[in-house]
């Protein structure tokens, strides 16, 4: 008998099943861009004391509907991306288990081997799906801080009552940690691999 | 040879692969609750002129970090749910095609048959995945309106400069449409069905 046709997965743009829209890989890329952008805007605000919109010379302290249409469109795009509405196709799956030899850390020559870490693996244990989650957090952070700055005229940090406009050495450690975390997560590839909905048929 | 073990899908809580966290069905349920809650809070504000927090006698017009911890936790939960971080397991798939007989609308006896609509099907063509998307929109709407009301002391509608505290007959049609849409989407089952990650193995 002919194989039963595989049902179409509803993970395209706005929950459609036509195979149109971002894959999880596309989303992860957008998320990485968001991580870098969010980290850079926080760092820029900490140093200059101006929110990202003020840094870009855009008008702030105005009602939301008076903001630039392009800016509002960008916020909408970012929010829809964060909830996976622009498409969320395919799956991230764990790397296949490597058997007993994968469970033993081979002796290495570098610092990481000396610390009992694998020489070749990822530095910390984020999977690609974890990375996608961090990217969505960054997208939410961008949307909230932009909307907040449009209305209040204050940057993301100033809205949280964090001191800004200071030398890097005086920046709150928590802010620096966040900036470093997002920068690092943006370039950390993450374990696991992407499979399309169709690849499952094999 | 033994069948190759299926790789674990990374769609659990925070992108983990251990099978822990919301399924898409769980998310859809939370989303439906969010739709009803958001619609009810908008309707309540339109009539009473008070935002949902003011209706609940909670303090507003304060910095975000002075808000009730339970309220902040609720906002965090809602946002994490909206980006699928609490788990996004399994898939919604289209109903199987019904062949040629499914393509022809059989003659019916009711109003819907007279209008050329199928008697039995959904009234409008939302799939479960579309419903999930609407639920996430409602979750974002709740989070934004709560944060906005905490800080500004104004409800979601007042923040958008929409007139409130008026009889139902005077409410803006767009507001009523939104309320009706969310209420209806909350109870519309949606087409398609849910399959777990494991079910694919069959």
Short mmCIF file of C-alpha atoms in Angstrom, two decimals:
data_model
loop_
_atom_site.label_atom_id
_atom_site.label_comp_id
_atom_site.label_asym_id
_atom_site.label_seq_id
_atom_site.Cartn_x
_atom_site.Cartn_y
_atom_site.Cartn_z
CA UNK A 1 0.00 0.00 0.00
CA UNK A 2 1.12 3.56 -0.60
CA UNK A 3 2.41 5.30 2.54
CA UNK A 4 -0.16 7.46 4.29
CA UNK A 5 0.44 11.11 3.39
CA UNK A 6 2.07 13.00 6.25
CA UNK A 7 -0.26 15.60 7.79
CA UNK A 8 0.83 19.18 7.20
CA UNK A 9 2.33 20.84 10.27
CA UNK A 10 0.77 24.19 11.21
CA UNK A 11 3.96 26.04 12.05
CA UNK A 12 4.16 28.65 9.29
CA UNK A 13 3.46 32.37 9.45
CA UNK A 14 0.49 33.11 11.79
CA UNK A 15 0.05 29.37 12.40
CA UNK A 16 -0.59 28.42 8.78
CA UNK A 17 0.41 25.09 7.26
CA UNK A 18 1.51 26.18 3.79
CA UNK A 19 5.23 26.04 4.47
CA UNK A 20 5.54 29.84 4.37
CA UNK A 21 7.33 31.76 7.08
CA UNK A 22 10.46 31.67 9.21
CA UNK A 23 12.04 28.37 10.13
CA UNK A 24 13.42 28.03 13.65
CA UNK A 25 16.83 28.65 12.07
CA UNK A 26 15.63 31.96 10.60
CA UNK A 27 14.16 32.88 13.98
CA UNK A 28 17.41 32.04 15.71
CA UNK A 29 19.29 34.33 13.32
CA UNK A 30 16.86 37.19 13.98
CA UNK A 31 17.19 36.43 17.69
CA UNK A 32 20.99 36.67 17.52
CA UNK A 33 20.72 40.04 15.80
CA UNK A 34 18.30 41.11 18.56
CA UNK A 35 20.76 39.96 21.24
CA UNK A 36 23.56 42.03 19.73
CA UNK A 37 21.31 45.04 19.20
CA UNK A 38 19.88 44.90 22.71
CA UNK A 39 23.31 44.47 24.31
CA UNK A 40 24.76 47.32 22.25
CA UNK A 41 21.86 49.65 23.09
CA UNK A 42 22.20 48.92 26.83
CA UNK A 43 25.95 49.51 26.70
CA UNK A 44 25.43 52.69 24.69
CA UNK A 45 22.89 53.97 27.21
CA UNK A 46 25.11 53.12 30.19
CA UNK A 47 27.94 55.17 28.71
CA UNK A 48 26.09 58.07 27.07
CA UNK A 49 23.13 58.33 29.44
CA UNK A 50 20.80 58.42 26.42
CA UNK A 51 18.32 55.72 25.42
CA UNK A 52 18.76 54.02 22.05
CA UNK A 53 16.16 56.27 20.38
CA UNK A 54 17.79 59.40 21.77
CA UNK A 55 21.15 58.05 20.61
CA UNK A 56 19.61 57.77 17.14
CA UNK A 57 18.23 61.34 17.44
CA UNK A 58 14.62 60.13 17.30
CA UNK A 59 11.87 62.02 19.11
CA UNK A 60 10.84 60.57 22.49
CA UNK A 61 8.51 61.48 25.34
CA UNK A 62 5.52 61.41 22.99
CA UNK A 63 2.31 59.32 22.80
CA UNK A 64 2.90 55.96 21.16
CA UNK A 65 0.75 56.78 18.12
CA UNK A 66 2.89 59.83 17.32
CA UNK A 67 6.04 57.73 16.92
CA UNK A 68 7.60 57.16 13.50
CA UNK A 69 5.58 54.56 11.54
CA UNK A 70 8.78 52.73 10.63
CA UNK A 71 9.69 52.47 14.31
CA UNK A 72 6.22 51.15 15.19
CA UNK A 73 6.48 48.64 12.37
CA UNK A 74 9.86 47.50 13.70
CA UNK A 75 8.37 47.03 17.19
CA UNK A 76 5.46 45.06 15.73
CA UNK A 77 7.84 42.88 13.71
CA UNK A 78 9.97 42.26 16.80
CA UNK A 79 6.97 41.30 18.95
CA UNK A 80 5.45 39.02 16.31
CA UNK A 81 8.85 37.38 15.92
CA UNK A 82 9.17 36.90 19.67
CA UNK A 83 5.91 34.93 19.86
CA UNK A 84 6.82 32.86 16.80
CA UNK A 85 3.99 34.32 14.73
CA UNK A 86 6.19 35.00 11.70
CA UNK A 87 6.77 31.27 11.35
CA UNK A 88 8.28 28.65 13.63
CA UNK A 89 8.92 25.85 11.15
CA UNK A 90 10.88 22.67 11.74
CA UNK A 91 12.45 21.45 14.95
CA UNK A 92 15.69 21.65 16.87
CA UNK A 93 16.71 18.17 18.00
CA UNK A 94 19.48 16.92 20.27
CA UNK A 95 22.68 15.64 18.72
CA UNK A 96 22.62 11.84 18.53
CA UNK A 97 24.09 10.13 21.61
CA UNK A 98 27.70 9.18 21.03
CA UNK A 99 27.78 5.97 23.05
CA UNK A 100 30.13 5.19 25.90
CA UNK A 101 33.08 7.04 24.40
CA UNK A 102 31.00 10.23 24.49
CA UNK A 103 30.49 9.87 28.22
CA UNK A 104 34.18 9.93 29.05
CA UNK A 105 36.09 13.18 28.72
CA UNK A 106 39.32 12.39 26.87
CA UNK A 107 42.53 13.86 28.26
CA UNK A 108 43.26 17.19 26.59
CA UNK A 109 46.15 19.55 26.28
CA UNK A 110 44.47 22.91 26.76
CA UNK A 111 43.11 24.86 29.69
CA UNK A 112 39.68 23.38 29.17
CA UNK A 113 41.00 19.83 29.34
CA UNK A 114 42.81 20.76 32.54
CA UNK A 115 39.50 21.99 33.97
CA UNK A 116 37.80 18.72 33.11
CA UNK A 117 35.89 20.19 30.15
CA UNK A 118 35.78 18.66 26.70
CA UNK A 119 38.27 20.26 24.33
CA UNK A 120 35.99 20.44 21.34
CA UNK A 121 32.50 20.96 22.67
CA UNK A 122 30.58 24.13 23.37
CA UNK A 123 31.90 26.27 26.21
CA UNK A 124 28.61 26.23 27.99
CA UNK A 125 25.76 23.87 27.50
CA UNK A 126 23.25 25.90 25.52
CA UNK A 127 21.33 24.04 22.87
CA UNK A 128 20.07 25.83 19.78
CA UNK A 129 16.59 25.81 21.35
CA UNK A 130 18.00 27.54 24.45
CA UNK A 131 19.60 30.09 22.13
CA UNK A 132 16.25 30.67 20.45
CA UNK A 133 14.69 31.34 23.87
CA UNK A 134 17.42 33.87 24.74
CA UNK A 135 16.83 35.54 21.37
CA UNK A 136 13.11 35.88 22.09
CA UNK A 137 13.92 37.40 25.49
CA UNK A 138 16.13 39.94 23.72
CA UNK A 139 13.30 40.69 21.27
CA UNK A 140 10.88 41.29 24.15
CA UNK A 141 13.49 43.45 25.86
CA UNK A 142 13.92 45.55 22.73
CA UNK A 143 10.17 46.00 22.26
CA UNK A 144 9.55 46.96 25.89
CA UNK A 145 12.49 49.35 26.08
CA UNK A 146 11.56 51.05 22.79
CA UNK A 147 7.92 51.52 23.78
CA UNK A 148 9.00 52.71 27.22
CA UNK A 149 11.47 55.18 25.75
CA UNK A 150 8.97 56.52 23.20
CA UNK A 151 6.53 57.34 26.00
CA UNK A 152 8.79 58.32 28.89
CA UNK A 153 11.79 59.67 26.98
CA UNK A 154 14.01 57.55 29.23
CA UNK A 155 16.21 54.68 28.04
CA UNK A 156 15.79 51.08 29.21
CA UNK A 157 18.26 51.47 32.09
CA UNK A 158 16.96 54.88 33.20
CA UNK A 159 13.43 53.43 33.29
CA UNK A 160 14.76 50.88 35.79
CA UNK A 161 16.42 53.65 37.85
CA UNK A 162 19.91 52.42 36.94
CA UNK A 163 22.63 55.06 36.81
CA UNK A 164 23.81 55.92 33.29
CA UNK A 165 26.18 58.33 31.57
CA UNK A 166 29.19 56.98 33.44
CA UNK A 167 32.57 55.45 32.48
CA UNK A 168 32.58 51.72 31.74
CA UNK A 169 34.46 51.02 34.96
CA UNK A 170 31.58 52.49 37.01
CA UNK A 171 28.77 50.60 35.27
CA UNK A 172 26.72 48.29 37.51
CA UNK A 173 28.20 44.76 37.33
CA UNK A 174 24.72 43.34 36.64
CA UNK A 175 24.39 45.54 33.55
CA UNK A 176 27.84 44.55 32.30
CA UNK A 177 27.00 40.90 32.93
CA UNK A 178 23.81 41.22 30.89
CA UNK A 179 25.62 42.93 28.03
CA UNK A 180 28.37 40.28 28.04
CA UNK A 181 25.83 37.46 28.30
CA UNK A 182 23.82 38.64 25.29
CA UNK A 183 26.97 39.26 23.22
CA UNK A 184 28.30 35.82 24.05
CA UNK A 185 24.97 34.06 23.51
CA UNK A 186 24.70 35.80 20.14
CA UNK A 187 27.83 34.07 18.84
CA UNK A 188 27.63 30.78 20.76
CA UNK A 189 26.42 28.27 18.15
CA UNK A 190 24.61 25.96 20.58
CA UNK A 191 24.43 22.18 20.42
CA UNK A 192 21.87 20.14 18.53
CA UNK A 193 20.76 20.44 14.96
CA UNK A 194 17.86 21.73 12.91
CA UNK A 195 15.55 19.37 11.04
CA UNK A 196 12.77 20.42 8.70
CA UNK A 197 9.25 19.04 9.02
CA UNK A 198 9.79 17.08 5.82
CA UNK A 199 13.09 15.51 6.92
CA UNK A 200 11.17 13.39 9.43
CA UNK A 201 9.79 11.29 6.60
CA UNK A 202 13.09 9.50 6.02
CA UNK B 1 18.98 -3.71 12.00
CA UNK B 2 17.31 -1.98 14.93
CA UNK B 3 15.56 1.28 13.99
CA UNK B 4 17.68 4.36 14.56
CA UNK B 5 16.62 6.04 17.82
CA UNK B 6 14.59 9.18 17.17
CA UNK B 7 16.47 12.34 18.19
CA UNK B 8 14.95 14.19 21.12
CA UNK B 9 13.09 17.35 20.16
CA UNK B 10 14.16 20.48 22.04
CA UNK B 11 10.71 21.94 22.64
CA UNK B 12 10.34 21.66 26.42
CA UNK B 13 10.55 24.39 29.05
CA UNK B 14 13.28 26.96 28.15
CA UNK B 15 14.16 24.94 25.04
CA UNK B 16 15.11 21.74 26.87
CA UNK B 17 14.61 18.26 25.42
CA UNK B 18 13.57 16.33 28.52
CA UNK B 19 9.86 16.27 27.74
CA UNK B 20 9.08 18.71 30.57
CA UNK B 21 6.92 21.76 30.01
CA UNK B 22 3.73 22.86 28.32
CA UNK B 23 2.52 21.10 25.21
CA UNK B 24 1.00 23.25 22.48
CA UNK B 25 -2.38 22.10 23.82
CA UNK B 26 -1.51 23.41 27.29
CA UNK B 27 -0.37 26.67 25.74
CA UNK B 28 -3.57 26.95 23.77
CA UNK B 29 -5.59 26.52 26.96
CA UNK B 30 -3.58 29.24 28.72
CA UNK B 31 -4.01 31.39 25.62
CA UNK B 32 -7.80 30.95 25.70
CA UNK B 33 -7.85 32.00 29.36
CA UNK B 34 -5.75 35.03 28.38
CA UNK B 35 -8.20 35.90 25.57
CA UNK B 36 -11.15 35.85 27.96
CA UNK B 37 -9.26 37.76 30.63
CA UNK B 38 -8.02 40.41 28.22
CA UNK B 39 -11.45 40.86 26.62
CA UNK B 40 -13.13 41.10 30.03
CA UNK B 41 -10.59 43.63 31.31
CA UNK B 42 -11.05 45.82 28.21
CA UNK B 43 -14.83 45.66 28.52
CA UNK B 44 -14.60 46.42 32.23
CA UNK B 45 -12.39 49.42 31.59
CA UNK B 46 -14.64 50.74 28.81
CA UNK B 47 -17.62 50.70 31.17
CA UNK B 48 -16.06 51.69 34.50
CA UNK B 49 -13.28 53.96 33.24
CA UNK B 50 -10.83 52.12 35.48
CA UNK B 51 -7.98 49.87 34.34
CA UNK B 52 -8.02 46.22 35.37
CA UNK B 53 -5.64 46.84 38.29
CA UNK B 54 -7.70 49.77 39.54
CA UNK B 55 -10.81 47.60 39.17
CA UNK B 56 -9.05 45.07 41.43
CA UNK B 57 -8.14 47.86 43.89
CA UNK B 58 -4.41 47.39 43.31
CA UNK B 59 -2.02 50.33 43.59
CA UNK B 60 -1.01 51.94 40.29
CA UNK B 61 1.03 54.91 39.12
CA UNK B 62 4.13 53.54 40.83
CA UNK B 63 7.58 52.40 39.62
CA UNK B 64 7.51 48.86 38.25
CA UNK B 65 9.70 47.46 41.05
CA UNK B 66 7.24 48.66 43.69
CA UNK B 67 4.40 46.57 42.28
CA UNK B 68 3.11 43.50 44.12
CA UNK B 69 5.55 40.57 43.66
CA UNK B 70 2.65 38.28 42.77
CA UNK B 71 1.58 40.68 40.01
CA UNK B 72 5.13 40.87 38.65
CA UNK B 73 5.34 37.07 38.74
CA UNK B 74 2.07 36.86 36.80
CA UNK B 75 3.42 39.27 34.17
CA UNK B 76 6.63 37.25 33.89
CA UNK B 77 4.65 34.00 33.55
CA UNK B 78 2.46 35.57 30.87
CA UNK B 79 5.42 36.87 28.87
CA UNK B 80 7.36 33.60 29.10
CA UNK B 81 4.23 31.78 27.98
CA UNK B 82 3.77 34.16 25.05
CA UNK B 83 7.23 33.37 23.67
CA UNK B 84 6.75 29.64 24.20
CA UNK B 85 9.49 29.46 26.83
CA UNK B 86 7.40 27.44 29.28
CA UNK B 87 7.32 24.60 26.77
CA UNK B 88 6.03 24.31 23.23
CA UNK B 89 5.88 20.54 22.85
CA UNK B 90 4.30 18.58 20.02
CA UNK B 91 2.73 19.90 16.85
CA UNK B 92 -0.61 21.02 15.50
CA UNK B 93 -1.25 19.37 12.14
CA UNK B 94 -3.94 19.83 9.53
CA UNK B 95 -6.86 17.43 9.48
CA UNK B 96 -6.29 14.72 6.85
CA UNK B 97 -7.64 15.60 3.41
CA UNK B 98 -11.04 14.05 2.88
CA UNK B 99 -10.75 13.29 -0.84
CA UNK B 100 -13.08 14.52 -3.54
CA UNK B 101 -16.18 14.30 -1.37
CA UNK B 102 -14.56 16.78 1.02
CA UNK B 103 -14.18 19.32 -1.76
CA UNK B 104 -17.86 19.49 -2.53
CA UNK B 105 -20.19 21.18 -0.08
CA UNK B 106 -23.16 18.87 0.40
CA UNK B 107 -26.61 20.45 0.30
CA UNK B 108 -27.72 21.39 3.81
CA UNK B 109 -30.88 22.36 5.55
CA UNK B 110 -29.73 25.22 7.77
CA UNK B 111 -28.83 28.84 7.25
CA UNK B 112 -25.20 27.93 6.77
CA UNK B 113 -26.01 25.47 4.00
CA UNK B 114 -28.09 28.16 2.35
CA UNK B 115 -25.07 30.49 2.48
CA UNK B 116 -22.87 27.88 0.83
CA UNK B 117 -21.03 26.99 4.05
CA UNK B 118 -20.53 23.48 5.33
CA UNK B 119 -23.09 22.51 7.96
CA UNK B 120 -20.70 20.79 10.31
CA UNK B 121 -17.40 22.62 10.02
CA UNK B 122 -16.02 25.52 11.98
CA UNK B 123 -17.77 28.84 11.51
CA UNK B 124 -14.61 30.55 10.50
CA UNK B 125 -11.47 28.96 9.31
CA UNK B 126 -9.13 29.23 12.27
CA UNK B 127 -6.84 26.28 12.83
CA UNK B 128 -5.64 25.40 16.32
CA UNK B 129 -2.29 26.97 15.43
CA UNK B 130 -4.07 30.22 14.48
CA UNK B 131 -5.85 30.05 17.84
CA UNK B 132 -2.50 29.63 19.59
CA UNK B 133 -1.24 32.77 17.83
CA UNK B 134 -4.31 34.77 18.92
CA UNK B 135 -3.75 33.51 22.48
CA UNK B 136 -0.16 34.73 22.43
CA UNK B 137 -1.32 38.13 21.17
CA UNK B 138 -3.74 38.29 24.13
CA UNK B 139 -0.90 37.36 26.49
CA UNK B 140 1.26 40.16 25.08
CA UNK B 141 -1.69 42.54 25.36
CA UNK B 142 -2.20 41.61 29.01
CA UNK B 143 1.49 42.04 29.86
CA UNK B 144 1.78 45.40 28.11
CA UNK B 145 -1.44 46.79 29.55
CA UNK B 146 -0.55 45.66 33.10
CA UNK B 147 2.94 47.15 32.96
CA UNK B 148 1.53 50.32 31.42
CA UNK B 149 -1.14 50.61 34.10
CA UNK B 150 1.32 49.96 36.95
CA UNK B 151 3.48 52.85 35.76
CA UNK B 152 0.95 55.34 34.39
CA UNK B 153 -2.09 54.48 36.52
CA UNK B 154 -4.14 54.41 33.31
CA UNK B 155 -5.89 51.35 31.91
CA UNK B 156 -5.10 49.82 28.51
CA UNK B 157 -7.75 51.88 26.69
CA UNK B 158 -6.94 55.13 28.49
CA UNK B 159 -3.27 54.67 27.56
CA UNK B 160 -4.40 54.60 23.93
CA UNK B 161 -6.49 57.76 24.45
CA UNK B 162 -9.75 55.85 23.98
CA UNK B 163 -12.78 57.19 25.85
CA UNK B 164 -13.87 55.05 28.80
CA UNK B 165 -16.42 55.13 31.62
CA UNK B 166 -19.33 55.21 29.19
CA UNK B 167 -22.44 53.05 28.54
CA UNK B 168 -21.94 50.00 26.32
CA UNK B 169 -23.89 51.66 23.51
CA UNK B 170 -21.32 54.48 23.36
CA UNK B 171 -18.22 52.30 23.31
CA UNK B 172 -16.02 52.63 20.22
CA UNK B 173 -17.04 49.93 17.67
CA UNK B 174 -13.38 48.90 17.30
CA UNK B 175 -13.16 48.17 21.04
CA UNK B 176 -16.38 46.16 20.97
CA UNK B 177 -15.13 44.26 17.93
CA UNK B 178 -11.90 43.41 19.73
CA UNK B 179 -13.76 42.23 22.83
CA UNK B 180 -16.15 40.11 20.75
CA UNK B 181 -13.29 38.72 18.66
CA UNK B 182 -11.28 37.58 21.67
CA UNK B 183 -14.35 36.08 23.37
CA UNK B 184 -15.29 34.21 20.22
CA UNK B 185 -11.74 33.05 19.49
CA UNK B 186 -11.51 31.79 23.07
CA UNK B 187 -14.32 29.29 22.53
CA UNK B 188 -13.81 28.49 18.83
CA UNK B 189 -12.14 25.06 18.86
CA UNK B 190 -10.20 25.51 15.61
CA UNK B 191 -9.53 22.86 12.98
CA UNK B 192 -6.64 20.43 12.93
CA UNK B 193 -5.38 18.18 15.65
CA UNK B 194 -2.55 17.93 18.15
CA UNK B 195 0.13 15.26 17.83
CA UNK B 196 2.89 14.62 20.34
CA UNK B 197 6.53 14.37 19.32
CA UNK B 198 6.41 10.63 20.05
CA UNK B 199 3.29 9.96 17.97
CA UNK B 200 5.33 10.61 14.82
CA UNK B 201 7.17 7.34 15.33
CA UNK B 202 4.19 5.25 14.23
#
